[in-house]
Short mmCIF file of C-alpha atoms and ligand atoms in Angstrom, two decimals:
data_model
loop_
_atom_site.label_atom_id
_atom_site.label_comp_id
_atom_site.label_asym_id
_atom_site.label_seq_id
_atom_site.Cartn_x
_atom_site.Cartn_y
_atom_site.Cartn_z
CA UNK X 6 0.09 0.21 0.19
CA UNK X 7 1.15 3.45 -0.78
CA UNK X 8 2.55 5.61 2.42
CA UNK X 9 -0.03 8.17 2.99
CA UNK X 10 2.88 10.16 4.72
CA UNK X 11 6.85 10.70 4.25
CA UNK X 12 8.78 10.74 7.48
CA UNK X 13 10.00 14.20 6.24
CA UNK X 14 6.57 15.25 6.00
CA UNK X 15 6.37 13.83 9.00
CA UNK X 16 9.95 15.18 10.57
CA UNK X 17 8.76 18.81 9.11
CA UNK X 18 5.16 18.47 10.70
CA UNK X 19 6.50 18.35 14.09
CA UNK X 20 8.61 21.37 13.09
CA UNK X 21 6.27 22.94 12.27
CA UNK X 22 4.42 22.01 15.87
CA UNK X 23 7.86 22.87 17.72
CA UNK X 24 8.55 25.98 16.36
CA UNK X 25 4.67 27.03 17.15
CA UNK X 26 4.62 26.70 20.27
CA UNK X 27 6.75 27.02 22.77
CA UNK X 28 9.27 23.27 24.32
CA UNK X 29 7.52 23.84 27.10
CA UNK X 30 3.80 24.54 26.50
CA UNK X 31 3.70 21.07 24.72
CA UNK X 32 4.81 19.34 28.91
CA UNK X 33 2.26 21.26 30.80
CA UNK X 34 -1.28 22.19 30.59
CA UNK X 35 -1.85 25.59 29.11
CA UNK X 36 -4.92 27.19 29.03
CA UNK X 37 -5.05 30.41 26.34
CA UNK X 38 -8.87 30.98 26.37
CA UNK X 39 -10.42 33.35 29.10
CA UNK X 40 -13.29 31.91 29.88
CA UNK X 41 -11.05 29.14 31.62
CA UNK X 42 -9.66 31.53 34.03
CA UNK X 43 -9.51 30.29 37.25
CA UNK X 44 -11.80 32.23 39.73
CA UNK X 45 -9.44 34.66 41.88
CA UNK X 46 -9.68 37.55 43.97
CA UNK X 47 -6.85 40.11 42.59
CA UNK X 48 -5.54 41.90 46.25
CA UNK X 49 -6.97 45.00 46.27
CA UNK X 50 -3.65 47.40 45.55
CA UNK X 51 -5.75 50.11 47.67
CA UNK X 52 -5.86 47.47 50.39
CA UNK X 53 -3.85 49.07 53.81
CA UNK X 54 -1.35 46.38 55.11
CA UNK X 55 -4.08 45.99 58.79
CA UNK X 56 -6.60 44.77 56.29
CA UNK X 57 -8.66 47.71 57.63
CA UNK X 58 -9.96 49.89 54.88
CA UNK X 59 -7.88 51.90 52.38
CA UNK X 60 -5.06 54.22 51.41
CA UNK X 61 -5.73 57.48 50.17
CA UNK X 62 -2.25 59.27 50.30
CA UNK X 63 0.35 59.09 48.31
CA UNK X 64 2.50 59.20 51.32
CA UNK X 65 0.83 56.02 53.09
CA UNK X 66 1.58 54.38 49.75
CA UNK X 67 4.93 54.91 50.22
CA UNK X 68 5.54 54.46 54.01
CA UNK X 69 3.27 51.25 54.60
CA UNK X 70 1.86 49.42 51.50
CA UNK X 71 5.54 49.13 49.43
CA UNK X 72 7.58 48.19 52.55
CA UNK X 73 5.37 45.29 52.43
CA UNK X 74 5.43 44.27 49.08
CA UNK X 75 9.07 44.67 48.51
CA UNK X 76 9.58 42.01 51.24
CA UNK X 77 7.50 40.21 48.77
CA UNK X 78 9.46 40.96 46.17
CA UNK X 79 12.96 39.78 47.90
CA UNK X 80 11.54 37.23 50.35
CA UNK X 81 8.73 35.13 47.60
CA UNK X 82 9.68 36.26 44.49
CA UNK X 83 12.72 37.07 43.17
CA UNK X 84 15.53 37.35 46.55
CA UNK X 85 17.06 39.42 48.19
CA UNK X 86 18.19 42.89 47.17
CA UNK X 87 22.23 41.91 46.57
CA UNK X 88 24.03 45.05 49.06
CA UNK X 89 26.77 48.00 46.30
CA UNK X 90 29.76 46.23 46.26
CA UNK X 91 32.27 47.62 47.85
CA UNK X 92 34.00 48.20 44.99
CA UNK X 93 33.66 49.57 41.89
CA UNK X 94 35.67 50.07 39.13
CA UNK X 95 35.60 51.81 35.70
CA UNK X 96 37.08 51.08 32.41
CA UNK X 97 37.19 52.83 29.56
CA UNK X 98 38.75 50.79 26.87
CA UNK X 99 37.48 52.29 23.99
CA UNK X 100 36.37 55.06 22.55
CA UNK X 101 36.11 55.58 19.38
CA UNK X 102 33.30 58.88 17.05
CA UNK X 103 31.24 55.88 14.88
CA UNK X 104 28.28 56.61 12.80
CA UNK X 105 29.59 59.00 10.64
CA UNK X 106 30.70 61.33 13.20
CA UNK X 107 27.07 61.10 15.07
CA UNK X 108 27.91 59.02 17.33
CA UNK X 109 30.44 58.51 20.12
CA UNK X 110 31.30 54.77 21.42
CA UNK X 111 32.60 54.07 24.33
CA UNK X 112 33.04 50.33 26.04
CA UNK X 113 33.14 51.24 29.79
CA UNK X 114 34.84 47.43 31.16
CA UNK X 115 32.65 47.52 35.20
CA UNK X 116 34.88 46.04 37.74
CA UNK X 117 32.48 44.77 40.87
CA UNK X 118 34.70 43.81 44.24
CA UNK X 119 34.39 42.59 47.57
CA UNK X 120 34.79 40.41 50.03
CA UNK X 121 35.30 36.87 48.50
CA UNK X 122 36.94 38.48 45.04
CA UNK X 123 35.87 40.13 41.89
CA UNK X 124 34.31 39.93 38.22
CA UNK X 125 33.80 42.05 36.07
CA UNK X 126 31.60 42.54 32.55
CA UNK X 127 31.45 44.97 29.80
CA UNK X 128 29.33 47.88 28.77
CA UNK X 129 29.03 48.83 25.57
CA UNK X 130 27.21 52.73 25.05
CA UNK X 131 27.07 54.84 22.28
CA UNK X 132 25.88 58.68 23.03
CA UNK X 133 25.39 61.59 20.57
CA UNK X 134 28.40 63.13 19.99
CA UNK X 135 26.64 66.31 20.92
CA UNK X 136 26.97 65.59 24.79
CA UNK X 137 29.15 67.54 26.79
CA UNK X 138 29.48 68.66 30.62
CA UNK X 139 27.47 71.27 29.58
CA UNK X 140 24.44 69.25 27.20
CA UNK X 141 24.13 65.96 29.57
CA UNK X 142 21.84 63.69 27.81
CA UNK X 143 19.32 61.03 29.12
CA UNK X 144 20.16 57.34 28.28
CA UNK X 145 18.92 53.98 28.01
CA UNK X 146 20.62 50.75 29.63
CA UNK X 147 18.67 47.57 28.88
CA UNK X 148 20.61 44.61 28.69
CA UNK X 149 21.32 41.68 25.94
CA UNK X 150 20.77 38.11 25.42
CA UNK X 151 23.71 37.50 22.66
CA UNK X 152 26.48 39.48 23.47
CA UNK X 153 27.32 42.76 23.26
CA UNK X 154 28.75 42.40 19.43
CA UNK X 155 25.62 40.53 18.12
CA UNK X 156 23.94 43.87 19.30
CA UNK X 157 25.61 45.10 15.99
CA UNK X 158 27.69 44.72 12.78
CA UNK X 159 30.55 46.62 14.33
CA UNK X 160 34.12 45.45 14.67
CA UNK X 161 34.89 46.85 17.23
CA UNK X 162 32.75 45.44 19.14
CA UNK X 163 34.43 43.43 21.79
CA UNK X 164 33.15 39.77 22.23
CA UNK X 165 32.74 38.36 25.48
CA UNK X 166 34.15 35.21 26.83
CA UNK X 167 31.48 34.05 29.06
CA UNK X 168 29.17 31.60 28.30
CA UNK X 169 26.75 31.86 26.38
CA UNK X 170 22.90 30.18 25.95
CA UNK X 171 22.46 28.03 22.22
CA UNK X 172 26.22 28.40 20.61
CA UNK X 173 28.40 25.28 20.07
CA UNK X 174 30.27 24.70 22.49
CA UNK X 175 28.59 27.65 24.12
CA UNK X 176 31.56 30.19 23.54
CA UNK X 177 30.44 33.93 21.85
CA UNK X 178 31.52 33.16 18.21
CA UNK X 179 32.58 36.50 15.41
CA UNK X 180 30.31 35.21 12.69
CA UNK X 181 27.16 35.93 15.31
CA UNK X 182 28.54 40.24 14.48
CA UNK X 183 25.29 41.87 14.29
CA UNK X 184 22.91 39.17 14.73
CA UNK X 185 20.58 40.86 16.47
CA UNK X 186 21.30 44.30 15.62
CA UNK X 187 18.14 44.54 14.69
CA UNK X 188 16.46 44.92 18.05
CA UNK X 189 19.09 47.38 18.85
CA UNK X 190 18.66 50.34 16.83
CA UNK X 191 21.60 52.44 18.53
CA UNK X 192 21.53 55.28 15.03
CA UNK X 193 18.37 55.98 15.75
CA UNK X 194 17.78 56.00 19.18
CA UNK X 195 20.99 58.54 19.49
CA UNK X 196 19.90 60.96 16.19
CA UNK X 197 16.56 61.49 19.02
CA UNK X 198 19.10 62.58 21.69
CA UNK X 199 19.40 59.67 23.98
CA UNK X 200 22.88 57.93 24.10
CA UNK X 201 21.88 53.86 25.06
CA UNK X 202 24.25 51.27 26.86
CA UNK X 203 24.39 47.63 27.21
CA UNK X 204 25.83 44.15 28.87
CA UNK X 205 25.46 40.97 27.63
CA UNK X 206 23.48 39.34 30.93
CA UNK X 207 25.58 36.64 30.00
CA UNK X 208 27.89 38.08 31.67
CA UNK X 209 26.34 38.84 35.21
CA UNK X 210 24.47 35.78 35.67
CA UNK X 211 25.20 32.76 33.18
CA UNK X 212 21.60 31.45 32.20
CA UNK X 213 21.87 28.10 32.35
CA UNK X 214 19.07 25.51 32.08
CA UNK X 215 20.50 22.88 33.27
CA UNK X 216 24.13 23.93 35.08
CA UNK X 217 23.75 25.89 38.15
CA UNK X 218 25.12 28.94 36.36
CA UNK X 219 26.02 31.03 39.79
CA UNK X 220 29.78 30.18 40.86
CA UNK X 221 30.21 32.17 37.00
CA UNK X 222 28.12 34.89 38.57
CA UNK X 223 28.72 38.18 40.26
CA UNK X 224 27.24 35.96 43.65
CA UNK X 225 31.16 34.30 43.29
CA UNK X 226 32.57 38.63 44.85
CA UNK X 227 30.03 37.73 47.67
CA UNK X 228 29.58 35.91 50.96
CA UNK X 229 29.44 31.66 49.38
CA UNK X 230 26.90 31.76 52.62
CA UNK X 231 23.81 33.84 50.81
CA UNK X 232 20.80 32.17 51.56
CA UNK X 233 19.90 32.48 47.70
CA UNK X 234 21.52 33.50 44.42
CA UNK X 235 18.36 33.19 41.23
CA UNK X 236 19.27 34.78 38.99
CA UNK X 237 17.09 38.24 38.29
CA UNK X 238 18.22 39.26 41.29
CA UNK X 239 21.99 39.28 39.39
CA UNK X 240 20.83 40.56 36.43
CA UNK X 241 19.31 43.54 38.28
CA UNK X 242 21.86 44.34 40.21
CA UNK X 243 23.91 44.55 37.10
CA UNK X 244 21.98 47.20 35.84
CA UNK X 245 22.66 49.05 38.81
CA UNK X 246 26.35 48.49 38.10
CA UNK X 247 26.34 50.18 34.69
CA UNK X 248 23.83 52.77 36.51
CA UNK X 249 26.75 53.68 38.68
CA UNK X 250 28.67 53.86 35.02
CA UNK X 251 26.25 56.34 33.95
CA UNK X 252 27.36 59.01 36.97
CA UNK X 253 30.47 59.42 36.16
CA UNK X 254 30.47 60.08 32.98
CA UNK X 255 29.16 63.90 32.62
CA UNK X 256 27.94 63.63 28.87
CA UNK X 257 25.47 61.34 30.97
CA UNK X 258 22.94 62.83 32.59
CA UNK X 259 21.78 60.46 35.20
CA UNK X 260 19.04 61.80 36.35
CA UNK X 261 17.44 60.75 33.37
CA UNK X 262 17.57 57.08 32.98
CA UNK X 263 15.18 54.94 31.72
CA UNK X 264 15.98 50.40 32.06
CA UNK X 265 14.47 48.43 28.77
CA UNK X 266 14.14 45.50 29.36
CA UNK X 267 12.58 42.03 27.13
CA UNK X 268 10.74 39.55 28.13
CA UNK X 269 13.06 37.71 31.26
CA UNK X 270 15.07 40.48 31.11
CA UNK X 271 11.86 43.17 30.97
CA UNK X 272 11.13 40.88 34.41
CA UNK X 273 14.50 42.09 35.23
CA UNK X 274 13.95 45.58 34.10
CA UNK X 275 10.59 45.75 36.37
CA UNK X 276 12.96 44.53 38.80
CA UNK X 277 15.08 46.66 38.76
CA UNK X 278 12.49 50.45 39.01
CA UNK X 279 12.22 48.25 42.03
CA UNK X 280 15.05 48.14 43.42
CA UNK X 281 16.60 51.03 42.28
CA UNK X 282 14.99 54.05 42.98
CA UNK X 283 17.65 55.36 40.49
CA UNK X 284 15.65 54.59 37.18
CA UNK X 285 13.53 56.98 36.38
CA UNK X 286 11.47 55.23 33.86
CA UNK X 287 11.03 51.87 33.55
CA UNK X 288 10.17 49.49 30.14
CA UNK X 289 8.66 46.11 30.67
CA UNK X 290 8.79 44.55 26.76
CA UNK X 291 7.34 41.47 26.66
CA UNK X 292 7.49 40.41 29.97
CA UNK X 293 5.05 37.41 30.69
CA UNK X 294 4.39 35.42 34.05
CA UNK X 295 6.51 36.61 37.55
CA UNK X 296 6.71 40.19 34.65
CA UNK X 297 3.91 42.85 33.90
CA UNK X 298 1.26 40.11 33.68
CA UNK X 299 -1.60 38.99 36.28
CA UNK X 300 -0.20 35.23 38.16
CA UNK X 301 -3.59 34.69 39.06
CA UNK X 302 -4.55 35.06 35.47
CA UNK X 303 -3.35 31.76 34.58
CA UNK X 304 -3.55 32.49 31.04
CA UNK X 305 -0.43 31.48 29.23
CA UNK X 306 3.00 30.29 30.87
CA UNK X 307 2.62 29.45 34.40
CA UNK X 308 4.04 30.17 38.34
CA UNK X 309 4.50 25.81 37.87
CA UNK X 310 5.98 26.67 34.56
CA UNK X 311 8.28 28.72 34.77
CA UNK X 312 9.21 27.52 37.87
CA UNK X 313 9.60 24.31 36.67
CA UNK X 314 11.77 25.49 33.91
CA UNK X 315 13.14 28.44 35.46
CA UNK X 316 13.76 27.45 39.00
CA UNK X 317 16.97 30.46 39.49
CA UNK X 318 15.58 32.90 38.36
CA UNK X 319 14.06 32.94 40.84
CA UNK X 320 13.34 33.18 44.84
CA UNK X 321 12.98 28.66 45.89
CA UNK X 322 10.02 30.13 48.42
CA UNK X 323 7.89 31.19 44.60
CA UNK X 324 7.25 26.79 44.55
CA UNK X 325 4.89 27.46 47.38
CA UNK X 326 2.65 28.81 45.07
CA UNK X 327 2.36 25.90 42.11
CA UNK X 328 -0.84 25.81 40.95
CA UNK X 329 -1.49 28.72 43.60
CA UNK X 330 -0.86 31.67 42.61
CA UNK X 331 -4.46 32.57 44.73
CA UNK X 332 -2.36 32.19 47.44
CA UNK X 333 0.29 34.15 46.58
CA UNK X 334 -0.26 38.23 48.50
CA UNK X 335 0.30 40.19 46.50
CA UNK X 336 0.08 40.22 42.48
CA UNK X 337 2.07 41.26 39.91
CA UNK X 338 0.36 44.85 39.66
CA UNK X 339 1.48 45.82 42.89
CA UNK X 340 5.14 45.34 41.14
CA UNK X 341 4.37 47.97 38.20
CA UNK X 342 3.03 50.02 41.88
CA UNK X 343 6.14 50.35 42.90
CA UNK X 344 7.65 52.60 40.25
CA UNK X 345 5.37 55.47 41.39
CA UNK X 346 5.33 57.97 41.04
CA UNK X 347 7.76 57.51 38.52
CA UNK X 348 6.86 56.26 34.71
CA UNK X 349 6.16 52.40 34.26
CA UNK X 350 5.89 51.33 30.95
CA UNK X 351 4.56 48.17 30.13
CA UNK X 352 4.77 47.14 25.80
CA UNK X 353 2.70 43.65 24.56
CA UNK X 354 2.38 42.14 21.37
CA UNK X 355 -0.76 40.63 19.56
CA UNK X 356 0.50 37.26 19.13
CA UNK X 357 2.73 36.42 22.14
CA UNK X 358 0.01 34.76 23.69
CA UNK X 359 2.37 33.03 25.69
CA UNK X 360 3.45 36.26 27.85
CA UNK X 361 -0.99 36.82 28.20
CA UNK X 362 -0.83 40.69 26.95
CA UNK X 363 -4.11 41.10 28.03
CA UNK X 364 -3.35 40.99 31.67
CA UNK X 365 -0.35 43.29 31.13
CA UNK X 366 -2.70 45.75 31.55
CA UNK X 367 -5.11 44.95 33.28
CA UNK X 368 -1.87 44.80 35.79
CA UNK X 369 -0.85 48.44 34.57
CA UNK X 370 -4.36 49.56 34.87
CA UNK X 371 -4.84 48.75 38.79
CA UNK X 372 -0.81 49.64 39.58
CA UNK X 373 -2.86 53.26 37.76
CA UNK X 374 -4.40 52.99 41.18
CA UNK X 375 -1.29 54.09 43.20
CA UNK X 376 -0.04 56.79 40.23
CA UNK X 377 -3.52 58.34 40.69
CA UNK X 378 -2.59 59.61 44.66
CA UNK X 379 0.41 60.83 43.41
CA UNK X 380 -1.72 63.37 41.42
CA UNK X 381 -1.42 61.54 38.26
CA UNK X 382 -4.22 61.94 35.61
CA UNK X 383 -3.53 60.05 31.91
CA UNK X 384 -4.20 57.43 33.08
CA UNK X 385 -5.05 53.88 30.44
CA UNK X 386 -8.05 51.52 30.66
CA UNK X 387 -9.00 48.10 29.01
CA UNK X 388 -9.76 50.25 26.31
CA UNK X 389 -6.39 50.60 25.71
CA UNK X 390 -6.42 46.80 24.71
CA UNK X 391 -6.06 48.37 21.10
CA UNK X 392 -3.20 47.42 19.07
CA UNK X 393 -0.80 50.52 17.89
CA UNK X 394 -2.43 52.63 19.31
CA UNK X 395 0.20 53.17 22.14
CA UNK X 396 -1.58 54.99 25.36
CA UNK X 397 1.35 57.35 26.06
CA UNK X 398 0.00 59.66 29.30
CA UNK X 399 1.60 59.07 33.48
CA UNK X 400 2.63 55.77 32.30
CA UNK X 401 2.68 53.77 29.39
CA UNK X 402 1.15 51.27 26.98
CA UNK X 403 1.40 49.46 23.78
CA UNK X 404 0.29 45.91 22.42
CA UNK X 405 2.95 45.78 19.22
CA UNK X 406 1.24 43.38 16.15
CA UNK X 407 3.42 41.06 16.04
CA UNK X 408 5.63 38.15 17.58
CA UNK X 409 7.72 38.48 20.89
CA UNK X 410 10.34 40.58 19.95
CA UNK X 411 12.23 43.74 20.66
CA UNK X 412 12.21 46.21 17.55
CA UNK X 413 12.18 49.54 16.26
CA UNK X 414 8.31 50.23 16.64
CA UNK X 415 9.34 49.31 20.20
CA UNK X 416 12.37 51.08 20.73
CA UNK X 417 10.74 53.93 18.92
CA UNK X 418 7.58 54.09 21.59
CA UNK X 419 9.87 54.77 24.43
CA UNK X 420 11.65 57.14 22.89
CA UNK X 421 8.33 59.28 22.70
CA UNK X 422 7.53 58.31 25.92
CA UNK X 423 11.27 59.08 27.08
CA UNK X 424 10.68 62.59 25.39
CA UNK X 425 6.97 63.42 26.85
CA UNK X 426 8.49 63.05 30.34
CA UNK X 427 12.21 64.15 30.04
CA UNK X 428 10.96 67.05 28.20
CA UNK X 429 13.15 66.35 24.90
CA UNK X 430 11.74 67.91 22.04
CA UNK X 431 10.81 65.82 18.79
CA UNK X 432 13.60 65.51 16.96
C1 GTR I 506 10.48 31.61 28.15
C2 GTR I 506 10.06 32.51 29.22
C3 GTR I 506 9.55 32.93 29.07
C4 GTR I 506 10.23 34.30 28.29
C5 GTR I 506 10.78 33.82 27.25
C6 GTR I 506 12.58 34.43 27.24
O1 GTR I 506 10.65 30.82 27.14
O2 GTR I 506 9.26 30.47 29.50
O3 GTR I 506 8.68 33.96 30.63
O4 GTR I 506 11.41 34.48 29.26
O5 GTR I 506 11.66 32.17 27.85
O6 GTR I 506 12.79 35.47 28.22
O7 GTR I 506 12.65 34.79 25.88
#
């Protein structure tokens, strides 16, 4: 009898299925049906710590609610905020005029030292040539996934020696120079009057799924008896060291630092905004579960899935909430509100169901109640859940058409939002 399906066809079909759904989605039961979202009670963001009534002033939020949420973030979700290192050194290892003279490229080796040793990572930065002591510019900072050399074709960008995910031998390769450049529109950002810096996240904590990344991470400079050493807290701490570097640069206005992060690094940027008050604006790009999305919706990726796949990203205590989201002491709207009154920006993508775009806007709408206490008037509602009609008020939101990604569209919205809040005029 003639075979209906050739082995080749079957392999191709299997590949298509794997490509369409993240691997882990096949091992777990994933819900994408709004009508099947479990019944849940969202923690009332205004509720007083003693459970008696609601807060009505920004001061009550700052003095009472915020510290309580911070303690949950540290003890139950992401792990403690790491201390500043005893010593931080900045060495400009490269400086050159680039982009036809429009920008200055700098590569800064940041060395952090503490009781148990030293660790270095390299920040790549582009600043408008016109930026100077008398004319400092605001700056974006974001971690990258594939090494600084993957963010541009520029041959001068140093190649990391740190462990790398998804490449042969786990070593960064020359052939990947520029491989992620679509995510890094340096020229456009500089033209808008902003500096932009990036650090390879693997130099801060190697994102090893099956192996232990901590011995090669920044944690090695501290006392090894530390209770927990989760990666998101470490990545976030790395961003704070990037901000330390900005503070030494006369061309940067360190009161105007905008942290951006995509996906797991979007979770990281939100945590950085919560842990480091020097962050003036914070954007979470497609951050999803344990980022901007409401965990209780259990839509797309869940706490069970994420803690099973990536246990080392979080505090071990997060495991308590596997399939028990309704018992979490806080939900992600309270993480977003940690930024208040500093503007927070949530960006989602229409096809990024895994990250629960609707749950991300819901969290922002709930967090807006805290911004209101600070006098904010331009706040989003669920009516803003419309593709490519960005909302740029006291907080920001957009739903890009397309996949889980960080694109020029996302960046240009961040620039527009920065213009509004940093008082820059559109170039
Ligand atoms: C996925 C993970 C998401 C998101 C993403 C990424 O595998 O489930 O939470 O962080 O990785 O960072 O690209």
